[in-house]
Coordinates of C-alpha atoms in Angstrom, one line a residue:
Chain A
M4 CA -32.0 -93.3 -71.1
S5 CA -30.3 -90.3 -70.6
E6 CA -28.1 -91.0 -74.5
R7 CA -26.3 -88.0 -76.5
P8 CA -26.7 -89.0 -79.9
N9 CA -24.5 -87.2 -82.0
E10 CA -23.4 -84.9 -79.8
A11 CA -19.9 -84.1 -80.4
G12 CA -20.6 -84.1 -84.5
L13 CA -23.7 -81.7 -83.4
R14 CA -21.0 -79.1 -81.4
R15 CA -18.4 -79.1 -84.8
D16 CA -21.0 -77.8 -86.9
A17 CA -22.3 -75.2 -84.3
L18 CA -17.9 -74.3 -84.6
L19 CA -17.4 -74.3 -87.7
E20 CA -20.7 -72.0 -88.5
R21 CA -19.2 -69.5 -86.0
L22 CA -15.0 -69.7 -88.4
A23 CA -16.7 -69.0 -91.5
L24 CA -18.6 -66.2 -89.8
F25 CA -15.5 -64.2 -88.8
G26 CA -13.9 -65.7 -91.8
L27 CA -16.1 -63.5 -93.9
G28 CA -15.4 -61.0 -92.3
S29 CA -12.1 -61.0 -91.6
P30 CA -11.3 -59.3 -94.9
A31 CA -12.8 -56.2 -93.8
L32 CA -11.5 -56.2 -90.2
L33 CA -8.1 -56.6 -91.2
L34 CA -8.3 -53.5 -93.5
V35 CA -9.3 -51.4 -90.7
L36 CA -6.7 -52.1 -88.6
V37 CA -3.5 -51.8 -91.5
A38 CA -5.9 -48.3 -92.6
M39 CA -7.2 -47.0 -89.0
V40 CA -5.6 -48.5 -86.0
L41 CA -2.1 -48.6 -86.1
P42 CA -1.8 -45.0 -88.4
V43 CA -4.2 -43.4 -85.2
G44 CA -2.3 -45.6 -83.1
W45 CA 1.0 -43.6 -84.7
L46 CA -0.4 -40.3 -84.6
F47 CA -1.3 -41.1 -81.3
W48 CA 2.3 -41.5 -80.7
L49 CA 4.0 -38.7 -81.8
S50 CA 1.6 -36.8 -80.2
F51 CA 3.5 -37.5 -77.0
L52 CA 6.7 -36.8 -78.9
G53 CA 8.7 -33.3 -78.0
D54 CA 11.1 -31.9 -80.3
D55 CA 14.2 -34.0 -79.9
G56 CA 12.5 -37.1 -80.1
T57 CA 11.6 -37.9 -76.1
F58 CA 8.0 -38.7 -73.9
S59 CA 6.8 -35.3 -73.4
L60 CA 3.7 -33.6 -73.4
E61 CA 4.7 -30.6 -75.2
H62 CA 2.3 -30.1 -77.4
Y63 CA -0.4 -30.6 -75.3
Q64 CA 1.2 -27.7 -72.8
R65 CA 1.5 -25.2 -75.8
M66 CA -2.6 -26.2 -76.5
L67 CA -3.6 -24.9 -73.3
A68 CA -1.3 -22.1 -72.8
E69 CA -1.7 -20.5 -76.6
P70 CA -5.0 -18.8 -76.7
S71 CA -4.7 -19.3 -80.4
Y72 CA -5.3 -22.9 -80.2
R73 CA -7.7 -22.1 -77.5
R74 CA -9.2 -19.7 -80.5
T75 CA -9.8 -22.4 -83.7
F76 CA -11.1 -25.2 -81.1
A77 CA -14.0 -22.2 -80.5
T78 CA -14.2 -21.1 -84.3
T79 CA -14.7 -25.2 -84.7
F80 CA -17.4 -25.7 -82.3
Q81 CA -19.3 -22.3 -83.3
V82 CA -19.0 -23.0 -87.1
S83 CA -20.1 -27.0 -86.8
F84 CA -23.2 -25.5 -84.2
L85 CA -24.2 -23.2 -86.6
T86 CA -24.0 -25.2 -89.8
T87 CA -26.0 -27.7 -87.5
A88 CA -28.4 -25.1 -86.4
I89 CA -28.7 -23.1 -89.9
C90 CA -29.4 -27.2 -91.1
I91 CA -32.0 -28.0 -89.2
L92 CA -33.8 -24.7 -89.9
L93 CA -33.5 -25.3 -92.9
G94 CA -33.8 -29.2 -93.6
Y95 CA -36.8 -29.5 -90.9
P96 CA -39.2 -27.8 -93.0
L97 CA -38.3 -28.5 -95.9
A98 CA -38.1 -33.1 -95.0
Y99 CA -41.9 -32.6 -93.6
V100 CA -42.7 -30.8 -97.0
L101 CA -41.6 -34.4 -99.1
A102 CA -43.3 -36.4 -96.1
Q103 CA -46.5 -35.4 -96.8
L104 CA -46.0 -36.0 -100.9
P105 CA -46.6 -38.6 -102.0
Q106 CA -44.0 -41.3 -102.8
R107 CA -43.7 -41.1 -106.1
I108 CA -43.4 -37.4 -106.2
A109 CA -41.5 -36.8 -103.0
N110 CA -39.0 -39.0 -104.6
L111 CA -38.4 -37.5 -107.1
C112 CA -37.9 -34.3 -105.3
M113 CA -35.4 -36.7 -103.4
I114 CA -33.7 -36.6 -106.1
G115 CA -33.5 -33.1 -106.1
V116 CA -31.8 -33.0 -102.2
L117 CA -29.4 -35.5 -103.4
L118 CA -27.5 -33.7 -106.8
P119 CA -24.8 -32.2 -104.4
F120 CA -23.7 -35.9 -102.6
W121 CA -22.8 -36.5 -106.5
T122 CA -20.8 -34.0 -107.1
S123 CA -17.9 -33.2 -105.9
L124 CA -17.3 -31.7 -102.9
L125 CA -14.2 -29.2 -104.3
V126 CA -16.0 -28.6 -107.5
R127 CA -19.5 -27.5 -105.4
T128 CA -16.6 -25.3 -103.1
Y129 CA -15.5 -23.6 -105.4
A130 CA -18.9 -22.5 -107.4
W131 CA -19.3 -21.2 -104.7
L132 CA -16.2 -18.8 -104.2
V133 CA -17.9 -18.2 -107.8
L134 CA -21.0 -17.0 -107.0
L135 CA -20.4 -15.3 -103.9
Q136 CA -17.5 -12.8 -104.5
R137 CA -17.3 -8.9 -104.6
Q138 CA -18.1 -9.6 -108.6
G139 CA -19.8 -12.5 -108.7
L140 CA -22.8 -13.5 -109.5
I141 CA -24.8 -12.7 -106.7
N142 CA -24.2 -9.3 -105.7
Q143 CA -24.1 -7.7 -109.2
W144 CA -28.2 -9.4 -109.2
G145 CA -28.9 -7.6 -106.1
I146 CA -27.0 -4.6 -106.9
E147 CA -29.3 -4.5 -110.1
L148 CA -32.6 -5.4 -108.6
G149 CA -31.7 -2.9 -105.9
L150 CA -31.6 -5.1 -103.1
W151 CA -28.0 -3.6 -101.9
S152 CA -25.7 -0.7 -103.4
E153 CA -22.8 -2.2 -101.9
P154 CA -21.5 -5.6 -103.1
L155 CA -21.6 -7.4 -99.4
T156 CA -18.9 -8.9 -98.6
L157 CA -19.9 -13.0 -98.4
V158 CA -17.1 -14.9 -99.3
H159 CA -13.6 -14.7 -97.1
N160 CA -15.1 -15.2 -94.5
L161 CA -17.7 -16.6 -91.9
N162 CA -20.3 -16.0 -94.3
G163 CA -19.2 -18.2 -97.2
T164 CA -17.7 -20.8 -94.9
L165 CA -21.3 -21.4 -93.6
I166 CA -22.9 -20.5 -96.7
G167 CA -20.9 -23.6 -98.5
M168 CA -20.9 -26.0 -95.6
V169 CA -24.4 -25.6 -95.1
H170 CA -25.0 -26.7 -98.7
I171 CA -22.8 -30.0 -98.1
M172 CA -24.3 -30.8 -95.4
L173 CA -28.2 -30.3 -95.7
P174 CA -28.4 -34.0 -97.2
F175 CA -26.8 -35.4 -93.9
L176 CA -29.6 -34.0 -92.1
I177 CA -32.6 -34.4 -94.0
L178 CA -32.5 -37.7 -94.9
P179 CA -32.3 -38.6 -91.0
V180 CA -35.5 -36.7 -90.7
Y181 CA -37.0 -37.2 -94.0
A182 CA -36.8 -41.3 -92.8
S183 CA -38.5 -40.9 -89.8
M184 CA -41.1 -38.6 -90.6
R185 CA -42.4 -41.3 -93.3
A186 CA -42.1 -44.0 -90.7
I187 CA -44.4 -42.2 -88.9
D188 CA -48.3 -44.0 -89.4
R189 CA -50.4 -41.6 -90.1
D190 CA -53.1 -42.7 -88.2
F191 CA -51.1 -41.2 -85.2
I192 CA -52.2 -37.2 -86.2
K193 CA -55.9 -38.9 -87.4
A194 CA -56.3 -39.9 -83.3
A195 CA -54.4 -36.0 -83.1
A196 CA -57.2 -35.3 -85.5
N197 CA -60.2 -36.8 -83.8
L198 CA -59.0 -36.8 -80.2
G199 CA -59.6 -32.9 -80.5
A200 CA -55.8 -31.7 -81.8
G201 CA -56.1 -28.8 -84.2
P202 CA -53.3 -29.1 -87.2
V203 CA -50.8 -27.3 -85.2
A204 CA -51.5 -29.0 -81.7
A205 CA -51.3 -32.3 -84.1
F206 CA -47.9 -31.2 -85.5
W207 CA -46.4 -29.8 -82.5
K208 CA -47.5 -32.4 -79.5
V209 CA -47.8 -35.6 -81.9
F210 CA -45.8 -35.2 -84.8
L211 CA -42.8 -33.2 -83.7
P212 CA -41.6 -35.4 -81.3
L213 CA -42.2 -39.2 -83.1
S214 CA -40.0 -37.2 -85.4
L215 CA -37.9 -36.2 -82.7
P216 CA -34.5 -39.4 -83.2
G217 CA -34.7 -38.8 -86.9
L218 CA -33.4 -34.9 -86.1
F219 CA -31.4 -36.3 -83.3
G220 CA -29.4 -38.2 -85.3
G221 CA -29.1 -35.9 -88.7
A222 CA -28.1 -32.6 -86.6
L223 CA -25.4 -35.8 -85.0
I224 CA -24.3 -36.6 -88.4
V225 CA -23.8 -33.0 -89.4
F226 CA -22.6 -31.5 -86.0
I227 CA -19.3 -34.5 -86.4
L228 CA -18.7 -33.9 -89.8
C229 CA -18.6 -30.1 -89.5
L230 CA -15.7 -30.8 -86.7
G231 CA -13.4 -32.9 -88.9
F232 CA -13.8 -30.0 -92.5
Y233 CA -11.4 -28.8 -93.7
V234 CA -11.8 -27.8 -97.6
T235 CA -14.6 -25.2 -97.3
P236 CA -13.5 -23.2 -94.8
A237 CA -9.8 -23.4 -96.3
V238 CA -11.1 -22.0 -99.4
L239 CA -14.9 -19.8 -98.5
G240 CA -13.0 -18.7 -95.1
G241 CA -10.6 -16.8 -96.7
G242 CA -7.5 -17.0 -93.9
R243 CA -9.8 -16.0 -91.6
V244 CA -12.3 -19.1 -90.6
I245 CA -9.1 -21.2 -88.9
M246 CA -10.7 -24.8 -88.1
V247 CA -9.0 -27.5 -85.9
S248 CA -7.9 -29.5 -89.8
N249 CA -7.1 -26.0 -91.0
R250 CA -4.6 -26.1 -88.4
I251 CA -3.4 -29.2 -88.3
A252 CA -2.5 -28.4 -92.5
T253 CA -0.7 -25.4 -91.6
D254 CA 1.4 -27.2 -88.4
I255 CA 2.2 -30.4 -91.0
E256 CA 2.9 -28.1 -94.4
L257 CA 4.4 -24.9 -92.6
F258 CA 6.4 -26.5 -89.8
F259 CA 6.7 -30.5 -90.6
N260 CA 5.8 -30.3 -86.5
W261 CA 4.2 -33.9 -86.8
G262 CA 3.9 -34.4 -82.9
A263 CA 1.4 -30.9 -82.7
A264 CA -0.9 -31.8 -85.3
S265 CA -1.1 -35.0 -84.0
A266 CA -2.3 -33.4 -80.6
L267 CA -4.7 -31.7 -82.2
G268 CA -5.8 -34.2 -83.8
V269 CA -6.2 -36.5 -80.5
V270 CA -7.4 -34.3 -78.6
L271 CA -10.4 -33.8 -81.6
L272 CA -10.7 -37.6 -81.6
A273 CA -11.5 -37.5 -78.1
L274 CA -14.3 -34.4 -78.2
T275 CA -15.6 -36.4 -80.7
L276 CA -15.9 -39.6 -79.1
L277 CA -16.8 -37.2 -76.2
L278 CA -20.3 -35.8 -77.7
L279 CA -21.3 -39.0 -79.1
W280 CA -20.8 -40.9 -76.0
G281 CA -23.6 -38.0 -74.4
A282 CA -25.3 -38.6 -77.0
S283 CA -25.3 -42.4 -76.4
R284 CA -26.8 -41.4 -73.1
I285 CA -29.4 -38.7 -73.8
V286 CA -30.6 -41.1 -76.8
R287 CA -30.7 -44.0 -74.9
L288 CA -32.6 -41.8 -72.3
D289 CA -35.5 -41.9 -75.2
R290 CA -35.2 -45.1 -75.6
V291 CA -37.2 -45.5 -71.8
L292 CA -39.1 -42.7 -72.5
G293 CA -40.6 -44.4 -75.7
A294 CA -40.5 -41.8 -78.4
G295 CA -37.6 -44.2 -80.3
H296 CA -39.0 -46.7 -81.5
Chain B
M6 CA -69.1 -40.7 -67.2
A7 CA -72.7 -39.3 -68.4
R8 CA -75.5 -41.6 -69.6
G9 CA -77.7 -41.3 -72.8
A10 CA -75.5 -38.9 -73.9
A11 CA -76.4 -40.2 -77.4
L12 CA -76.9 -38.5 -80.6
P13 CA -78.5 -39.8 -84.2
I14 CA -76.7 -39.9 -87.1
T15 CA -78.4 -39.2 -90.4
I16 CA -76.2 -40.0 -93.6
R17 CA -78.0 -38.7 -97.0
Q18 CA -76.9 -39.0 -100.6
V19 CA -72.9 -39.5 -99.7
T20 CA -71.1 -40.1 -102.4
K21 CA -67.2 -40.5 -103.0
T22 CA -65.4 -41.3 -105.5
Y23 CA -62.1 -41.8 -106.9
G24 CA -61.7 -42.0 -110.8
R25 CA -63.8 -43.3 -112.2
I26 CA -65.1 -46.4 -108.9
H27 CA -67.1 -45.6 -106.6
A28 CA -66.4 -46.0 -103.4
L29 CA -69.4 -44.4 -101.7
D30 CA -72.5 -43.9 -104.2
H31 CA -75.4 -42.3 -102.6
V32 CA -75.4 -43.2 -99.7
D33 CA -78.6 -42.8 -97.5
L34 CA -78.6 -44.2 -93.5
D35 CA -80.1 -43.1 -90.2
I36 CA -78.5 -44.4 -87.4
Q37 CA -80.5 -43.8 -83.9
S38 CA -79.9 -42.1 -81.2
G39 CA -77.6 -44.9 -78.6
E40 CA -77.2 -47.6 -81.1
F41 CA -74.7 -49.9 -82.3
L42 CA -74.7 -50.2 -85.5
T43 CA -72.3 -52.2 -87.8
L44 CA -71.3 -51.4 -91.0
L45 CA -70.3 -55.3 -92.7
G46 CA -69.1 -55.6 -96.0
P47 CA -65.8 -57.5 -97.5
S48 CA -62.4 -54.9 -98.0
G49 CA -63.0 -52.8 -100.3
S50 CA -66.5 -52.9 -99.9
G51 CA -66.3 -49.2 -98.7
K52 CA -67.5 -49.3 -95.2
T53 CA -64.2 -48.1 -94.3
T54 CA -64.7 -45.1 -96.4
L55 CA -67.8 -44.0 -95.1
L56 CA -66.3 -44.4 -91.8
M57 CA -63.7 -42.0 -92.0
V58 CA -66.5 -40.1 -93.9
L59 CA -68.4 -39.7 -89.8
A60 CA -65.0 -39.1 -89.0
G61 CA -64.1 -36.5 -91.0
F62 CA -61.1 -37.9 -92.5
T63 CA -62.7 -38.4 -95.8
R64 CA -63.9 -35.5 -97.7
P65 CA -67.3 -37.6 -99.7
D66 CA -67.8 -35.8 -103.2
H67 CA -71.4 -34.7 -102.1
G68 CA -74.1 -35.8 -99.0
S69 CA -75.1 -34.2 -96.1
L70 CA -74.1 -35.9 -93.1
R71 CA -76.1 -34.4 -89.7
F72 CA -75.1 -35.1 -85.8
G73 CA -78.3 -34.4 -84.4
E74 CA -79.3 -31.6 -85.9
D75 CA -76.3 -30.1 -86.6
E76 CA -74.6 -30.5 -90.5
V77 CA -71.3 -31.6 -90.1
I78 CA -70.0 -32.3 -93.4
R79 CA -67.4 -29.9 -93.9
R80 CA -66.8 -30.0 -90.3
P81 CA -62.8 -30.7 -89.8
P82 CA -62.1 -33.7 -87.3
H83 CA -61.0 -31.7 -84.3
K84 CA -64.0 -30.5 -84.3
R85 CA -65.9 -33.1 -84.8
D86 CA -66.3 -34.0 -81.0
V87 CA -66.4 -38.1 -81.9
G88 CA -64.3 -41.0 -80.8
M89 CA -62.5 -43.7 -82.1
V90 CA -60.8 -46.8 -82.2
F91 CA -58.2 -47.2 -84.8
Q92 CA -57.3 -50.4 -86.4
N93 CA -53.7 -50.3 -85.1
Y94 CA -54.9 -48.4 -82.0
A95 CA -52.5 -45.6 -82.9
L96 CA -52.0 -44.9 -79.7
F97 CA -49.0 -42.8 -78.6
P98 CA -45.6 -44.4 -78.2
H99 CA -44.1 -41.2 -77.1
M100 CA -46.7 -40.3 -74.1
D101 CA -47.1 -43.5 -70.9
V102 CA -50.8 -44.7 -70.9
A103 CA -52.2 -41.7 -68.9
G104 CA -50.7 -39.0 -71.1
N105 CA -52.8 -40.9 -74.0
V106 CA -56.1 -41.5 -72.2
G107 CA -55.3 -37.3 -70.5
F108 CA -54.6 -36.2 -74.1
P109 CA -58.3 -35.4 -75.4
L110 CA -58.2 -34.1 -71.9
R111 CA -55.0 -31.7 -71.9
L112 CA -56.5 -30.5 -75.7
R113 CA -60.0 -29.7 -73.9
G114 CA -58.3 -27.3 -70.8
V115 CA -59.4 -29.9 -68.4
P116 CA -58.4 -29.2 -65.2
R117 CA -55.5 -31.6 -64.3
A118 CA -57.1 -32.2 -61.2
E119 CA -60.2 -33.0 -62.7
A120 CA -58.7 -34.5 -65.7
E121 CA -56.9 -37.1 -63.0
R122 CA -59.7 -38.3 -61.7
R123 CA -61.3 -38.8 -66.0
I124 CA -58.0 -41.1 -66.9
E125 CA -58.3 -43.1 -63.6
A126 CA -62.3 -43.5 -64.2
A127 CA -62.6 -44.3 -67.8
L128 CA -59.4 -46.8 -66.8
D129 CA -61.1 -48.6 -64.2
L130 CA -63.9 -48.7 -67.0
V131 CA -61.8 -50.7 -69.8
Q132 CA -60.4 -52.6 -66.4
L133 CA -57.2 -51.0 -66.6
G134 CA -57.0 -49.4 -62.6
G135 CA -54.3 -48.3 -61.8
Y136 CA -52.2 -48.6 -65.3
G137 CA -51.2 -44.8 -65.8
G138 CA -47.9 -45.1 -65.3
R139 CA -47.2 -48.1 -67.7
R140 CA -45.9 -47.3 -71.0
V141 CA -47.9 -48.1 -74.4
D142 CA -44.7 -51.5 -75.8
Q143 CA -45.0 -52.7 -72.1
L144 CA -48.9 -53.5 -72.7
S145 CA -50.3 -56.5 -74.2
G146 CA -51.9 -57.0 -77.8
G147 CA -55.5 -56.0 -75.6
Q148 CA -54.1 -54.4 -73.2
R149 CA -53.6 -51.8 -75.6
Q150 CA -56.9 -52.1 -77.0
R151 CA -58.4 -51.0 -73.5
V152 CA -56.0 -48.2 -73.9
A153 CA -57.6 -46.9 -77.5
L154 CA -61.3 -47.3 -75.7
A155 CA -60.8 -45.2 -72.4
R156 CA -59.3 -42.8 -74.8
A157 CA -61.5 -42.7 -77.6
I158 CA -64.4 -42.3 -74.6
V159 CA -62.3 -40.2 -71.9
F160 CA -63.9 -37.1 -73.4
E161 CA -67.6 -38.3 -73.3
P162 CA -68.3 -38.1 -77.2
R163 CA -71.6 -38.8 -78.1
I164 CA -70.6 -40.7 -80.5
L165 CA -68.2 -43.3 -80.8
L166 CA -66.7 -45.1 -84.3
M167 CA -64.6 -48.4 -84.3
D168 CA -62.5 -49.6 -87.0
E169 CA -62.5 -52.8 -86.9
P170 CA -60.9 -52.6 -83.9
L171 CA -60.5 -56.6 -82.4
S172 CA -59.1 -57.9 -86.0
A173 CA -55.0 -57.5 -83.8
L174 CA -56.4 -59.9 -81.3
D175 CA -56.4 -63.5 -81.8
K176 CA -60.1 -65.3 -81.2
Q177 CA -60.4 -66.0 -77.5
L178 CA -59.7 -62.5 -76.4
R179 CA -62.0 -61.3 -79.5
E180 CA -64.9 -63.0 -78.5
R181 CA -64.3 -62.0 -75.1
M182 CA -63.4 -58.3 -75.9
Q183 CA -67.0 -58.6 -78.0
I184 CA -69.2 -59.1 -75.9
E185 CA -67.1 -56.3 -73.1
L186 CA -67.3 -54.1 -75.8
R187 CA -71.4 -54.5 -76.3
R188 CA -71.9 -54.1 -72.4
L189 CA -69.3 -50.6 -71.7
H190 CA -72.1 -49.7 -74.7
D191 CA -74.9 -50.7 -73.1
R192 CA -73.7 -48.7 -69.9
L193 CA -72.2 -45.7 -71.7
G194 CA -75.5 -45.1 -74.3
M195 CA -73.3 -44.0 -77.0
T196 CA -74.2 -43.7 -80.7
T197 CA -71.7 -46.8 -81.8
V198 CA -70.5 -47.3 -85.7
Y199 CA -68.8 -50.8 -85.8
V200 CA -67.3 -51.3 -89.3
T201 CA -66.0 -55.2 -89.7
H202 CA -65.5 -57.7 -92.3
D203 CA -66.1 -60.6 -89.6
Q204 CA -70.1 -61.4 -90.2
R205 CA -69.9 -63.5 -86.8
E206 CA -68.6 -60.2 -85.1
A207 CA -71.1 -58.1 -86.5
L208 CA -74.1 -60.9 -85.4
T209 CA -73.0 -61.0 -81.3
M210 CA -72.2 -57.2 -81.2
S211 CA -75.4 -55.3 -83.1
D212 CA -78.7 -53.5 -82.9
R213 CA -78.5 -53.5 -86.3
I214 CA -76.4 -54.2 -89.4
A215 CA -75.4 -52.7 -92.5
V216 CA -74.4 -55.4 -95.4
I217 CA -72.2 -52.3 -97.7
Q218 CA -71.1 -54.0 -101.2
G219 CA -70.0 -51.7 -104.0
G220 CA -70.7 -48.3 -102.3
G221 CA -73.9 -49.3 -100.9
I222 CA -76.2 -50.7 -98.7
M223 CA -77.4 -53.9 -99.8
Q224 CA -79.9 -54.2 -96.5
L225 CA -80.0 -52.4 -93.2
D226 CA -81.6 -55.1 -90.1
T227 CA -81.2 -56.6 -86.7
P228 CA -78.8 -59.7 -86.6
R229 CA -81.8 -61.9 -86.6
R230 CA -83.2 -60.6 -90.4
I231 CA -79.7 -60.1 -92.3
Y232 CA -78.9 -64.2 -90.8
E233 CA -82.8 -65.4 -91.4
Q234 CA -84.1 -63.4 -94.3
P235 CA -81.4 -62.1 -96.4
A236 CA -82.6 -59.3 -99.3
N237 CA -80.4 -61.1 -102.0
R238 CA -77.8 -63.4 -102.4
F239 CA -74.7 -61.6 -101.6
V240 CA -75.6 -61.1 -98.0
A241 CA -76.9 -65.1 -98.0
E242 CA -73.5 -65.6 -99.3
F243 CA -71.3 -62.9 -97.0
I244 CA -73.1 -63.7 -93.7
G245 CA -73.5 -67.6 -92.4
E246 CA -72.6 -70.3 -94.8
S247 CA -76.3 -71.6 -97.5
S248 CA -76.2 -73.7 -100.3
F249 CA -78.5 -72.1 -103.0
L250 CA -81.5 -73.9 -105.2
P251 CA -82.6 -72.5 -108.3
V252 CA -86.5 -72.4 -108.0
E253 CA -89.3 -71.1 -110.2
R254 CA -92.4 -69.5 -109.8
D255 CA -95.6 -71.9 -109.3
G256 CA -98.7 -69.6 -109.2
A257 CA -98.8 -67.8 -106.3
G258 CA -95.7 -70.3 -104.9
F259 CA -92.5 -71.6 -105.8
R260 CA -91.3 -75.3 -106.5
Y261 CA -88.3 -77.0 -106.5
G262 CA -88.3 -79.5 -109.4
A263 CA -91.8 -81.0 -109.4
H264 CA -91.8 -80.3 -105.2
I265 CA -94.3 -77.6 -104.4
L266 CA -92.6 -75.3 -101.5
R267 CA -94.3 -74.7 -98.5
I268 CA -93.3 -71.9 -97.4
A269 CA -93.8 -69.6 -94.3
A270 CA -92.8 -66.4 -95.4
P271 CA -93.9 -64.4 -98.4
P272 CA -90.9 -64.4 -100.9
P273 CA -89.9 -61.1 -102.8
E274 CA -90.8 -60.0 -105.7
A275 CA -88.3 -60.0 -108.4
D276 CA -87.0 -61.8 -111.3
G277 CA -85.1 -64.3 -111.2
H278 CA -85.4 -66.5 -107.9
L279 CA -82.7 -69.1 -104.7
L280 CA -83.7 -71.2 -102.0
M281 CA -81.2 -70.3 -99.7
V282 CA -81.3 -72.6 -97.8
R283 CA -78.8 -73.0 -94.2
P284 CA -76.8 -76.3 -93.1
E285 CA -77.8 -76.3 -89.3
R286 CA -81.7 -76.0 -90.2
L287 CA -81.7 -78.6 -92.2
R288 CA -82.7 -82.5 -91.1
L289 CA -81.6 -85.7 -92.0
V290 CA -85.1 -87.6 -91.6
A291 CA -86.7 -90.8 -93.1
A292 CA -88.7 -91.0 -96.4
D293 CA -91.6 -91.3 -94.7
E294 CA -92.0 -89.2 -91.9
P295 CA -95.5 -87.3 -91.7
G296 CA -95.3 -83.2 -91.4
E297 CA -95.1 -80.1 -93.5
D298 CA -92.0 -80.0 -94.2
N299 CA -90.4 -80.0 -97.6
H300 CA -88.6 -82.5 -97.9
F301 CA -85.4 -82.8 -100.7
P302 CA -83.6 -87.1 -101.4
A303 CA -80.0 -86.9 -101.5
T304 CA -77.3 -89.4 -101.3
V305 CA -74.2 -88.3 -99.2
E306 CA -71.1 -87.4 -101.1
D307 CA -68.8 -86.4 -97.7
V308 CA -68.4 -86.1 -94.0
V309 CA -66.8 -84.2 -92.2
Y310 CA -66.3 -84.7 -88.5
Q311 CA -65.4 -80.9 -86.7
G312 CA -66.2 -81.7 -83.2
D313 CA -69.1 -79.8 -81.9
S314 CA -71.0 -80.6 -85.4
V315 CA -70.8 -83.0 -88.5
L316 CA -71.0 -81.5 -91.8
V317 CA -72.3 -83.3 -94.6
Q318 CA -71.6 -83.1 -97.8
A319 CA -75.0 -84.7 -100.0
V320 CA -75.8 -84.3 -103.6
L321 CA -79.8 -83.8 -104.6
A322 CA -81.0 -86.2 -107.5
D323 CA -80.5 -83.0 -110.1
G324 CA -76.4 -82.9 -109.1
I325 CA -76.7 -79.8 -107.2
R326 CA -74.7 -79.9 -103.7
I327 CA -76.2 -79.2 -100.9
A328 CA -74.4 -79.0 -97.4
V329 CA -75.8 -80.2 -93.3
R330 CA -74.9 -79.5 -90.2
T331 CA -75.2 -82.6 -88.0
A332 CA -75.0 -82.8 -84.3
P333 CA -72.1 -85.9 -84.0
T334 CA -73.6 -88.2 -82.1
A335 CA -73.0 -91.8 -83.4
D336 CA -76.2 -92.9 -84.3
A337 CA -77.6 -89.6 -86.4
V338 CA -73.9 -89.5 -89.0
P339 CA -74.7 -91.1 -92.0
V340 CA -72.6 -92.8 -94.0
E341 CA -71.3 -91.9 -97.8
G342 CA -73.0 -93.0 -99.8
A343 CA -76.3 -93.6 -98.0
A344 CA -79.6 -92.4 -99.8
V345 CA -81.1 -89.7 -97.4
T346 CA -83.8 -87.6 -97.1
L347 CA -83.7 -84.0 -96.2
A348 CA -86.4 -82.2 -94.1
L349 CA -86.8 -78.5 -94.3
S350 CA -89.5 -76.0 -91.9
P351 CA -91.6 -74.2 -93.5
A352 CA -90.1 -71.0 -91.3
D353 CA -86.9 -71.8 -92.8
T354 CA -88.0 -72.2 -96.6
V355 CA -86.0 -68.6 -97.8
V356 CA -87.0 -67.4 -101.6
I357 CA -84.6 -65.0 -102.4
A358 CA -83.6 -62.7 -105.0
D359 CA -80.7 -63.8 -107.6
R360 CA -78.8 -61.5 -107.8

C-alpha cells in the first residue's frame, strides 16, 4: 500500500530549483567577494604588519598610546552624534508635517527633500563653503540686515562641518521616519482622541511611540554614515575637524603608512559593527514590546 | 459599571457635502436614552459619516447635535466622552491589553488602584478576565474585538458608538458576538449607535433601525416593521429577499391584473405602487383551496435545494418571475415545469411605494 510514485523525480526537481536560485545569486556573491571581502581582508592583514614587514601589533599599540588618535575618535563620535541629533530635531517635525499632508502634495514636497540626493556631494559641500565663508552670502546678508556686526566664523570649524553634514544627512533621516509615520493608521489617533486624549497627549502617548521604529532606523543610518565621512569635514572643517577618515587619508597620502591606515579602518569597522549589534538588540527588544510591527 | 446612565441624542438638520455630493442631507434623528439604534445602509450611503459626526471626527457643514441637553456639534472628539469601537479595533500595538483598556482611565487621572480594579472588571465583562498582560498581537480577532469593547466602556461613557465592529470576524463568531453585544447593551443600558451594512445583523440586534441611503434616512422603525412594512422599494430590496409585482389602484383597493387584492394593512398614498412579496411568506397550495388568501397561478422554472429550505423560481402568467421559499420536505417540493398556485395571506400582502 505504501507506494511512493515519482519520488526520485520530485526530489530532483526540488534540487534543480535550489541550484537555479543559487545560480541567480552567484554573480552578486562573486562581486561582493572580489570587491569587498578580499580587499577588506587584505587591509585587515596589513594592519598587523609592522614597518619591517613582520607580524606586529604596533599600529594598534600606537593608537592606544598617542592621545591624538583618541582625539580623532572622540571627534568622529562627537560630530556623528551632533549631526544625528540636529537631523532628528530638524527632520522629525518636517516628516510629521509631510505625513499630515494629502499624499499628492506630500509627494511633491518629497521631491524637495530628495533634491540634494541628486546633486553631487562635492558640489554641495563647496557650495556651502561659498555661502558660509567670511565674505560669503550669509555673512553679507546678516551684516546688511543688522543681525550681527562682525563676520561670523561659520566655516573651517565644527560649525561648518555640522551644517554641511546635516544638509547631506537629512534625507536619510526623513525618509524612514516619514515612511513609518505614513504607516500609522489614522484610526489610532482617532481612537486616542475618542478615549479622551487631546492633540498633545495623542501625540506623546500614541503617535510618537508608533513612529519610534522609523526614527530609530533613520538615526542609526545617519550616525553610521557620519562615522565614515571624509569630504565634508575635510572641506568645511578647515583642518580643525579631523575625523577617522581624514586621519586615514593623511596616513596614506603623507606617510605612505598603509598599516596604520588599515588599523584605523579596522577599528572604525569594529566600532560600527558593535553599534549595529547593540542596535539590533534594542530593535528586537522593541518588537517584544509590540511597537516594531 | 453604572446602570441606566444613558443620554438621548438629538440630531437636527445635519448636512455634510463633499464637493457636490451630499454625504448627509439635512438629517433629523432622535435616538432615545438607552436605545440600541442601528444605522443600516449600503457603502457610500452616509451611515459612517453620520457616526463620525457623532464621534466628532467629521465636521458637518451645518446642523445641531445634542447629547441630552448639551449642544456638542462644535465640541472636539476628546471632550465628547463617548465610547467607540472601531471597525479595525484600533488597539494600540505598543501597549498590552491592560494598557489599552486603562488608556482612557490614565487620561482621566483615575488613581492606579481603582484603575486596575476597573480594567479587570471591564475585561471580566467581555469574558477576558486575566488577559491584561497579553500583547495585542497574541490575541485572536474575536478577542481583539472584546478588548476594543472593554476599552470603549471602561470609562463609563453614556453613549457607545460602533462602526461595523463585527465585519472582520467569521460568520459563526459574528453571530455569537451579535447576541453577546446585545446582552451587554441590555446590562449596561448606554445609548448605542451601531453602524452596519449587514441587514441580518441589524434585524438581530436593534431596538430600531434607521435605513440610510443617499445621505438621508429612508425609514426609521423597529426591525419587524422595517421587514414587514418597508417604506419603499429601496428598503424592501435592501432588507431581505423580495419579488415585486406592479399593481394598479382600483377604487379603495388594488388589483394585480384582473385579481382584486385582499389587503390587511392600508397601503401608502403614492403614485406608483408595487406588491412586495417575501419568498418565505408564499405558500404552494392546491388551485381550489378555499380561504381569504390571494392566489397567483404560476409555472415552476427552477428548484434549488439550500439545506434548510428549497428556493423555487416560478413565472407568473404575465411573465414576471417570483421566488418562493418552501420547506425541503419531499412531498412539498414541486418539479420543474409544474403548474402551481401561490397563496399569500392578506396580512402578508404589502403594497409599497415604487421609488
